[in-house]
């Protein structure tokens, strides 16, 4: 549905496909859908080798700025800060019309340039929490950083006209960290036209487990390896393989664990895979195993469900909202290897259950998780924020 009045959105995100993870994916789809709804979107993000610095198509512009980012799949704190500095001065000094609405993906770092610019330009700022920017998320890894930056984080969030998390679970966490701010929910979506089931999964000779994501302690990959080992050892005649897609600081550690478990050759590590190539990996898989310790709203689970996969995951924010117990998958407690192995085993033993759960996953995606719905929500947030500021769209 075309809007009554088109808005000019400025998206700030330090990563954007093909670099980065779920945050970049979300910003890409929201930008695309907003343009299809009749709005204009400019994305200011980081440049990476091999990518054009300026891309324009219809009402979408992607401006990639040179930062010191070194890896496609990872971004360290000082690399994020380089994005903050470069993005702020680029936007401060550029010519042209100002946006109607600034949207920052992550309060920190992307909200850092957004805060002064929204004050200077007198335009509303919308903060979209993605996980790591919320105090309390990944405490074993981020507690010190969250403590040091809490004052800045609260200044950014409290100044923003709208703040929204990408799941109800992350919203609860954000509400505790920012008690004076009303937090909404703008959940992730998925492109069900790209991530589709194969024509038939029935009767495959080799069962394939799949995982995708940043290889960090957060994702529980050590639990995954031990659970898959326990489940498959009880079924010695089973032909199987496990595909772990991604890069990150624990990859070598996980490869060493695979070797220690005597599973070299069973586990494949294709590295970082571009989003457009992920659809084929999901189609070739039979079960998504996702034992994450913390999440906001995992795009991987959404994509796997859209491709018709059953999910074995953990009771964490986001995943709990997607996986319905016994309907399209199973949920276990974090770090519970035995329970994870048991649920994997149930899906190994029962092909009809796998297929039925996979079909339920696809049905759920088609009913509730389109990016068009999310873009309409975001446009409505922009309209409300403009009305509160009493500023007509430019």
GROMACS .gro file of C-alpha atoms in nm:
model
  394
    1UNK     CA    1   0.000   0.000   0.000
    2UNK     CA    2   0.144   0.339  -0.103
    3UNK     CA    3   0.189   0.588   0.182
    4UNK     CA    4  -0.017   0.909   0.205
    5UNK     CA    5   0.312   1.099   0.210
    6UNK     CA    6   0.651   0.947   0.122
    7UNK     CA    7   0.926   0.989   0.378
    8UNK     CA    8   1.302   1.022   0.338
    9UNK     CA    9   1.472   0.771   0.569
   10UNK     CA   10   1.839   0.779   0.661
   11UNK     CA   11   1.963   0.438   0.779
   12UNK     CA   12   2.282   0.430   0.987
   13UNK     CA   13   2.440   0.087   1.021
   14UNK     CA   14   2.809   0.004   1.044
   15UNK     CA   15   2.746  -0.314   0.843
   16UNK     CA   16   2.536  -0.391   0.539
   17UNK     CA   17   2.530  -0.701   0.317
   18UNK     CA   18   2.738  -0.865   0.195
   19UNK     CA   19   2.932  -0.771   0.511
   20UNK     CA   20   2.807  -0.827   0.863
   21UNK     CA   21   2.535  -1.037   1.020
   22UNK     CA   22   2.168  -1.016   1.110
   23UNK     CA   23   2.161  -0.641   1.168
   24UNK     CA   24   2.283  -0.573   0.815
   25UNK     CA   25   2.037  -0.821   0.671
   26UNK     CA   26   1.751  -0.653   0.853
   27UNK     CA   27   1.847  -0.308   0.732
   28UNK     CA   28   1.875  -0.429   0.373
   29UNK     CA   29   1.527  -0.582   0.367
   30UNK     CA   30   1.366  -0.290   0.549
   31UNK     CA   31   1.526  -0.048   0.304
   32UNK     CA   32   1.407  -0.251   0.005
   33UNK     CA   33   1.052  -0.282   0.133
   34UNK     CA   34   1.027   0.086   0.229
   35UNK     CA   35   1.126   0.179  -0.127
   36UNK     CA   36   0.867  -0.060  -0.265
   37UNK     CA   37   0.611   0.111  -0.043
   38UNK     CA   38   0.699   0.447  -0.202
   39UNK     CA   39   0.948   0.595   0.045
   40UNK     CA   40   1.309   0.704  -0.010
   41UNK     CA   41   1.598   0.542   0.177
   42UNK     CA   42   1.965   0.632   0.205
   43UNK     CA   43   2.190   0.383   0.383
   44UNK     CA   44   2.521   0.506   0.521
   45UNK     CA   45   2.743   0.211   0.604
   46UNK     CA   46   3.100   0.079   0.584
   47UNK     CA   47   3.292   0.011   0.266
   48UNK     CA   48   3.467  -0.321   0.210
   49UNK     CA   49   3.700  -0.427  -0.066
   50UNK     CA   50   3.527  -0.522  -0.390
   51UNK     CA   51   3.212  -0.324  -0.315
   52UNK     CA   52   3.096  -0.004  -0.490
   53UNK     CA   53   3.120   0.304  -0.271
   54UNK     CA   54   2.799   0.452  -0.407
   55UNK     CA   55   2.501   0.251  -0.528
   56UNK     CA   56   2.170   0.397  -0.648
   57UNK     CA   57   1.856   0.227  -0.768
   58UNK     CA   58   1.517   0.392  -0.781
   59UNK     CA   59   1.468   0.564  -0.443
   60UNK     CA   60   1.742   0.366  -0.269
   61UNK     CA   61   2.098   0.488  -0.220
   62UNK     CA   62   2.371   0.292  -0.042
   63UNK     CA   63   2.673   0.502   0.051
   64UNK     CA   64   2.971   0.302   0.174
   65UNK     CA   65   3.235   0.499   0.364
   66UNK     CA   66   3.597   0.394   0.398
   67UNK     CA   67   3.661   0.275   0.755
   68UNK     CA   68   3.930   0.047   0.900
   69UNK     CA   69   3.714  -0.266   0.896
   70UNK     CA   70   3.929  -0.568   0.806
   71UNK     CA   71   3.690  -0.866   0.800
   72UNK     CA   72   3.353  -0.922   0.635
   73UNK     CA   73   3.206  -1.128   0.917
   74UNK     CA   74   3.350  -0.949   1.222
   75UNK     CA   75   3.383  -0.591   1.340
   76UNK     CA   76   3.593  -0.501   1.643
   77UNK     CA   77   3.514  -0.205   1.871
   78UNK     CA   78   3.780   0.028   1.731
   79UNK     CA   79   3.657  -0.050   1.379
   80UNK     CA   80   3.304   0.047   1.485
   81UNK     CA   81   3.438   0.375   1.624
   82UNK     CA   82   3.601   0.450   1.290
   83UNK     CA   83   3.257   0.415   1.132
   84UNK     CA   84   3.106   0.653   1.389
   85UNK     CA   85   3.363   0.924   1.316
   86UNK     CA   86   3.358   0.890   0.938
   87UNK     CA   87   2.978   0.871   0.916
   88UNK     CA   88   2.928   1.176   1.139
   89UNK     CA   89   3.162   1.404   0.945
   90UNK     CA   90   3.040   1.277   0.608
   91UNK     CA   91   2.680   1.358   0.698
   92UNK     CA   92   2.767   1.684   0.870
   93UNK     CA   93   2.956   1.819   0.570
   94UNK     CA   94   2.753   1.684   0.282
   95UNK     CA   95   2.511   1.895   0.080
   96UNK     CA   96   2.158   1.813  -0.009
   97UNK     CA   97   1.820   1.779   0.161
   98UNK     CA   98   1.808   1.648   0.514
   99UNK     CA   99   1.618   1.326   0.586
  100UNK     CA  100   1.276   1.315   0.749
  101UNK     CA  101   1.372   1.034   0.986
  102UNK     CA  102   1.704   0.888   1.105
  103UNK     CA  103   1.705   0.517   1.186
  104UNK     CA  104   2.004   0.375   1.373
  105UNK     CA  105   2.055   0.000   1.382
  106UNK     CA  106   2.210  -0.047   1.729
  107UNK     CA  107   2.206   0.234   1.982
  108UNK     CA  108   2.585   0.191   1.997
  109UNK     CA  109   2.763   0.243   1.763
  110UNK     CA  110   2.516   0.367   1.501
  111UNK     CA  111   2.318   0.583   1.740
  112UNK     CA  112   2.631   0.783   1.825
  113UNK     CA  113   2.636   0.992   1.504
  114UNK     CA  114   2.255   0.988   1.496
  115UNK     CA  115   2.220   1.167   1.831
  116UNK     CA  116   2.390   1.500   1.739
  117UNK     CA  117   2.264   1.494   1.381
  118UNK     CA  118   1.901   1.453   1.483
  119UNK     CA  119   1.937   1.751   1.719
  120UNK     CA  120   2.117   1.963   1.462
  121UNK     CA  121   1.872   1.883   1.181
  122UNK     CA  122   1.565   1.876   1.407
  123UNK     CA  123   1.452   1.539   1.271
  124UNK     CA  124   1.331   1.241   1.475
  125UNK     CA  125   1.564   0.955   1.556
  126UNK     CA  126   1.449   0.592   1.578
  127UNK     CA  127   1.674   0.344   1.759
  128UNK     CA  128   1.640  -0.023   1.668
  129UNK     CA  129   1.803  -0.253   1.925
  130UNK     CA  130   1.965  -0.563   1.778
  131UNK     CA  131   2.115  -0.741   2.080
  132UNK     CA  132   2.471  -0.647   2.166
  133UNK     CA  133   2.375  -0.284   2.218
  134UNK     CA  134   2.145  -0.372   2.511
  135UNK     CA  135   2.306  -0.391   2.858
  136UNK     CA  136   2.258  -0.739   2.998
  137UNK     CA  137   2.302  -0.910   2.662
  138UNK     CA  138   2.601  -1.148   2.656
  139UNK     CA  139   2.718  -1.044   3.004
  140UNK     CA  140   3.024  -1.270   3.000
  141UNK     CA  141   3.155  -1.090   2.691
  142UNK     CA  142   3.007  -0.740   2.702
  143UNK     CA  143   2.948  -0.651   3.069
  144UNK     CA  144   3.253  -0.423   3.097
  145UNK     CA  145   3.176  -0.242   2.773
  146UNK     CA  146   2.812  -0.197   2.872
  147UNK     CA  147   2.912  -0.055   3.212
  148UNK     CA  148   3.154   0.194   3.057
  149UNK     CA  149   2.912   0.313   2.791
  150UNK     CA  150   2.586   0.306   2.989
  151UNK     CA  151   2.575   0.685   3.027
  152UNK     CA  152   2.617   0.733   2.652
  153UNK     CA  153   2.375   0.455   2.566
  154UNK     CA  154   2.107   0.609   2.788
  155UNK     CA  155   2.166   0.954   2.639
  156UNK     CA  156   2.115   0.813   2.288
  157UNK     CA  157   1.807   0.610   2.377
  158UNK     CA  158   1.640   0.880   2.585
  159UNK     CA  159   1.692   1.140   2.311
  160UNK     CA  160   1.543   0.914   2.043
  161UNK     CA  161   1.177   0.965   1.963
  162UNK     CA  162   1.122   0.591   1.923
  163UNK     CA  163   1.312   0.288   2.051
  164UNK     CA  164   1.225  -0.067   1.951
  165UNK     CA  165   1.377  -0.412   2.001
  166UNK     CA  166   1.363  -0.695   1.752
  167UNK     CA  167   1.195  -0.940   1.992
  168UNK     CA  168   0.980  -0.938   2.304
  169UNK     CA  169   1.264  -1.094   2.502
  170UNK     CA  170   1.511  -0.823   2.399
  171UNK     CA  171   1.245  -0.563   2.475
  172UNK     CA  172   1.225  -0.687   2.835
  173UNK     CA  173   1.603  -0.659   2.868
  174UNK     CA  174   1.606  -0.311   2.715
  175UNK     CA  175   1.327  -0.195   2.944
  176UNK     CA  176   1.540  -0.290   3.244
  177UNK     CA  177   1.843  -0.107   3.106
  178UNK     CA  178   1.648   0.204   3.001
  179UNK     CA  179   1.366   0.229   3.258
  180UNK     CA  180   1.264   0.585   3.163
  181UNK     CA  181   1.207   0.493   2.796
  182UNK     CA  182   0.908   0.316   2.649
  183UNK     CA  183   1.042   0.033   2.431
  184UNK     CA  184   0.847  -0.113   2.142
  185UNK     CA  185   0.901  -0.418   1.922
  186UNK     CA  186   0.994  -0.421   1.555
  187UNK     CA  187   1.063  -0.787   1.490
  188UNK     CA  188   1.275  -0.924   1.209
  189UNK     CA  189   1.121  -1.068   0.897
  190UNK     CA  190   1.236  -1.298   0.621
  191UNK     CA  191   1.221  -1.304   0.242
  192UNK     CA  192   1.010  -1.611   0.179
  193UNK     CA  193   1.059  -1.568  -0.196
  194UNK     CA  194   1.434  -1.630  -0.160
  195UNK     CA  195   1.437  -1.886   0.122
  196UNK     CA  196   1.211  -2.160  -0.004
  197UNK     CA  197   1.188  -2.536   0.065
  198UNK     CA  198   1.323  -2.780  -0.192
  199UNK     CA  199   1.078  -2.977  -0.399
  200UNK     CA  200   1.123  -3.284  -0.177
  201UNK     CA  201   1.336  -3.375   0.126
  202UNK     CA  202   1.193  -3.722   0.165
  203UNK     CA  203   1.415  -4.027   0.140
  204UNK     CA  204   1.757  -3.863   0.143
  205UNK     CA  205   2.050  -4.101   0.188
  206UNK     CA  206   2.251  -3.862   0.406
  207UNK     CA  207   2.108  -3.648   0.686
  208UNK     CA  208   2.246  -3.293   0.704
  209UNK     CA  209   2.257  -3.075   1.015
  210UNK     CA  210   2.318  -2.705   0.960
  211UNK     CA  211   2.424  -2.407   1.169
  212UNK     CA  212   2.494  -2.052   1.048
  213UNK     CA  213   2.615  -1.745   1.232
  214UNK     CA  214   2.913  -1.571   1.386
  215UNK     CA  215   3.140  -1.825   1.548
  216UNK     CA  216   3.152  -1.680   1.898
  217UNK     CA  217   3.100  -1.815   2.246
  218UNK     CA  218   2.745  -1.677   2.226
  219UNK     CA  219   2.636  -1.938   1.972
  220UNK     CA  220   2.709  -2.251   2.178
  221UNK     CA  221   2.897  -2.434   1.905
  222UNK     CA  222   3.085  -2.648   2.157
  223UNK     CA  223   2.746  -2.771   2.280
  224UNK     CA  224   2.634  -2.838   1.923
  225UNK     CA  225   2.938  -3.055   1.843
  226UNK     CA  226   2.904  -3.264   2.159
  227UNK     CA  227   2.528  -3.304   2.118
  228UNK     CA  228   2.555  -3.413   1.755
  229UNK     CA  229   2.829  -3.656   1.855
  230UNK     CA  230   2.612  -3.805   2.132
  231UNK     CA  231   2.306  -3.834   1.907
  232UNK     CA  232   2.486  -3.994   1.613
  233UNK     CA  233   2.696  -4.237   1.820
  234UNK     CA  234   2.373  -4.406   1.930
  235UNK     CA  235   2.287  -4.462   1.564
  236UNK     CA  236   2.601  -4.618   1.414
  237UNK     CA  237   2.445  -4.693   1.075
  238UNK     CA  238   2.338  -4.334   1.016
  239UNK     CA  239   2.487  -4.144   0.722
  240UNK     CA  240   2.518  -3.780   0.822
  241UNK     CA  241   2.715  -3.459   0.796
  242UNK     CA  242   2.711  -3.125   0.975
  243UNK     CA  243   2.768  -2.792   0.800
  244UNK     CA  244   2.877  -2.504   1.025
  245UNK     CA  245   2.867  -2.180   0.828
  246UNK     CA  246   3.041  -1.866   0.949
  247UNK     CA  247   3.360  -1.715   1.081
  248UNK     CA  248   3.464  -1.587   1.419
  249UNK     CA  249   3.708  -1.608   1.710
  250UNK     CA  250   3.612  -1.961   1.821
  251UNK     CA  251   3.632  -2.129   1.480
  252UNK     CA  252   3.975  -2.284   1.542
  253UNK     CA  253   3.863  -2.397   1.885
  254UNK     CA  254   3.556  -2.569   1.738
  255UNK     CA  255   3.760  -2.731   1.462
  256UNK     CA  256   3.995  -2.864   1.730
  257UNK     CA  257   3.698  -2.998   1.928
  258UNK     CA  258   3.566  -3.174   1.617
  259UNK     CA  259   3.906  -3.340   1.574
  260UNK     CA  260   3.920  -3.434   1.943
  261UNK     CA  261   3.577  -3.597   1.912
  262UNK     CA  262   3.696  -3.804   1.615
  263UNK     CA  263   3.453  -3.635   1.377
  264UNK     CA  264   3.692  -3.484   1.123
  265UNK     CA  265   3.532  -3.528   0.782
  266UNK     CA  266   3.182  -3.526   0.927
  267UNK     CA  267   3.185  -3.152   1.000
  268UNK     CA  268   3.226  -2.903   0.718
  269UNK     CA  269   3.336  -2.540   0.767
  270UNK     CA  270   3.261  -2.345   0.448
  271UNK     CA  271   3.342  -2.013   0.616
  272UNK     CA  272   3.149  -1.693   0.558
  273UNK     CA  273   2.877  -1.744   0.296
  274UNK     CA  274   2.702  -1.456   0.120
  275UNK     CA  275   2.333  -1.433   0.201
  276UNK     CA  276   2.225  -1.503  -0.160
  277UNK     CA  277   2.405  -1.839  -0.146
  278UNK     CA  278   2.254  -1.940   0.187
  279UNK     CA  279   1.923  -2.047   0.033
  280UNK     CA  280   2.086  -2.350  -0.133
  281UNK     CA  281   2.254  -2.453   0.194
  282UNK     CA  282   1.918  -2.452   0.375
  283UNK     CA  283   1.757  -2.651   0.095
  284UNK     CA  284   2.030  -2.914   0.119
  285UNK     CA  285   1.988  -2.944   0.498
  286UNK     CA  286   1.741  -3.141   0.707
  287UNK     CA  287   1.768  -2.994   1.058
  288UNK     CA  288   1.879  -2.655   1.191
  289UNK     CA  289   2.068  -2.689   1.519
  290UNK     CA  290   2.094  -2.353   1.694
  291UNK     CA  291   2.205  -2.381   2.061
  292UNK     CA  292   2.266  -2.008   2.113
  293UNK     CA  293   2.314  -1.867   2.462
  294UNK     CA  294   2.175  -1.520   2.379
  295UNK     CA  295   1.980  -1.375   2.085
  296UNK     CA  296   1.773  -1.077   1.984
  297UNK     CA  297   1.576  -1.217   1.690
  298UNK     CA  298   1.790  -1.464   1.492
  299UNK     CA  299   1.768  -1.423   1.116
  300UNK     CA  300   1.917  -1.770   1.076
  301UNK     CA  301   1.616  -1.930   1.244
  302UNK     CA  302   1.376  -1.726   1.032
  303UNK     CA  303   1.556  -1.821   0.711
  304UNK     CA  304   1.576  -2.188   0.802
  305UNK     CA  305   1.207  -2.194   0.887
  306UNK     CA  306   1.125  -2.024   0.559
  307UNK     CA  307   1.322  -2.300   0.385
  308UNK     CA  308   1.106  -2.559   0.561
  309UNK     CA  309   1.345  -2.683   0.829
  310UNK     CA  310   1.263  -2.807   1.178
  311UNK     CA  311   1.463  -2.623   1.446
  312UNK     CA  312   1.635  -2.755   1.756
  313UNK     CA  313   1.721  -2.447   1.961
  314UNK     CA  314   1.742  -2.303   2.309
  315UNK     CA  315   1.515  -2.103   2.537
  316UNK     CA  316   1.648  -1.758   2.447
  317UNK     CA  317   1.488  -1.434   2.328
  318UNK     CA  318   1.375  -1.444   1.968
  319UNK     CA  319   1.409  -1.819   1.923
  320UNK     CA  320   1.135  -1.873   2.182
  321UNK     CA  321   0.902  -1.659   1.973
  322UNK     CA  322   0.974  -1.853   1.654
  323UNK     CA  323   0.998  -2.216   1.762
  324UNK     CA  324   0.676  -2.366   1.894
  325UNK     CA  325   0.749  -2.679   2.098
  326UNK     CA  326   0.647  -3.000   1.921
  327UNK     CA  327   0.500  -2.795   1.631
  328UNK     CA  328   0.800  -2.681   1.427
  329UNK     CA  329   1.086  -2.784   1.652
  330UNK     CA  330   1.219  -2.828   2.003
  331UNK     CA  331   1.364  -2.595   2.264
  332UNK     CA  332   1.604  -2.694   2.542
  333UNK     CA  333   1.785  -2.503   2.814
  334UNK     CA  334   2.118  -2.338   2.733
  335UNK     CA  335   2.422  -2.567   2.758
  336UNK     CA  336   2.212  -2.881   2.812
  337UNK     CA  337   2.402  -3.122   2.587
  338UNK     CA  338   2.196  -3.429   2.682
  339UNK     CA  339   1.861  -3.262   2.611
  340UNK     CA  340   1.987  -3.121   2.282
  341UNK     CA  341   2.116  -3.464   2.178
  342UNK     CA  342   1.782  -3.622   2.272
  343UNK     CA  343   1.581  -3.381   2.056
  344UNK     CA  344   1.821  -3.419   1.764
  345UNK     CA  345   1.783  -3.795   1.803
  346UNK     CA  346   1.405  -3.774   1.785
  347UNK     CA  347   1.429  -3.592   1.453
  348UNK     CA  348   1.690  -3.836   1.323
  349UNK     CA  349   1.462  -4.130   1.397
  350UNK     CA  350   1.139  -3.990   1.258
  351UNK     CA  351   1.144  -3.859   0.902
  352UNK     CA  352   0.770  -3.787   0.906
  353UNK     CA  353   0.818  -3.570   1.215
  354UNK     CA  354   1.099  -3.377   1.043
  355UNK     CA  355   0.887  -3.316   0.736
  356UNK     CA  356   0.579  -3.221   0.936
  357UNK     CA  357   0.773  -2.977   1.152
  358UNK     CA  358   0.944  -2.830   0.847
  359UNK     CA  359   0.607  -2.767   0.682
  360UNK     CA  360   0.483  -2.600   1.001
  361UNK     CA  361   0.790  -2.375   0.998
  362UNK     CA  362   0.713  -2.261   0.645
  363UNK     CA  363   0.345  -2.201   0.727
  364UNK     CA  364   0.438  -1.985   1.024
  365UNK     CA  365   0.671  -1.772   0.813
  366UNK     CA  366   0.410  -1.714   0.544
  367UNK     CA  367   0.152  -1.604   0.800
  368UNK     CA  368   0.346  -1.380   1.038
  369UNK     CA  369   0.699  -1.288   0.932
  370UNK     CA  370   0.708  -1.081   0.611
  371UNK     CA  371   0.947  -0.787   0.572
  372UNK     CA  372   0.667  -0.587   0.410
  373UNK     CA  373   0.475  -0.590   0.738
  374UNK     CA  374   0.786  -0.477   0.925
  375UNK     CA  375   0.852  -0.192   0.680
  376UNK     CA  376   0.494  -0.071   0.717
  377UNK     CA  377   0.548  -0.072   1.094
  378UNK     CA  378   0.868   0.128   1.062
  379UNK     CA  379   0.702   0.383   0.832
  380UNK     CA  380   0.424   0.425   1.086
  381UNK     CA  381   0.684   0.482   1.359
  382UNK     CA  382   0.839   0.752   1.141
  383UNK     CA  383   0.501   0.920   1.088
  384UNK     CA  384   0.427   0.923   1.460
  385UNK     CA  385   0.773   1.058   1.544
  386UNK     CA  386   0.734   1.341   1.291
  387UNK     CA  387   0.392   1.433   1.428
  388UNK     CA  388   0.534   1.451   1.781
  389UNK     CA  389   0.803   1.690   1.658
  390UNK     CA  390   0.542   1.883   1.454
  391UNK     CA  391   0.778   1.872   1.153
  392UNK     CA  392   0.622   1.809   0.810
  393UNK     CA  393   0.815   1.573   0.581
  394UNK     CA  394   1.050   1.756   0.344
   0.00000   0.00000   0.00000
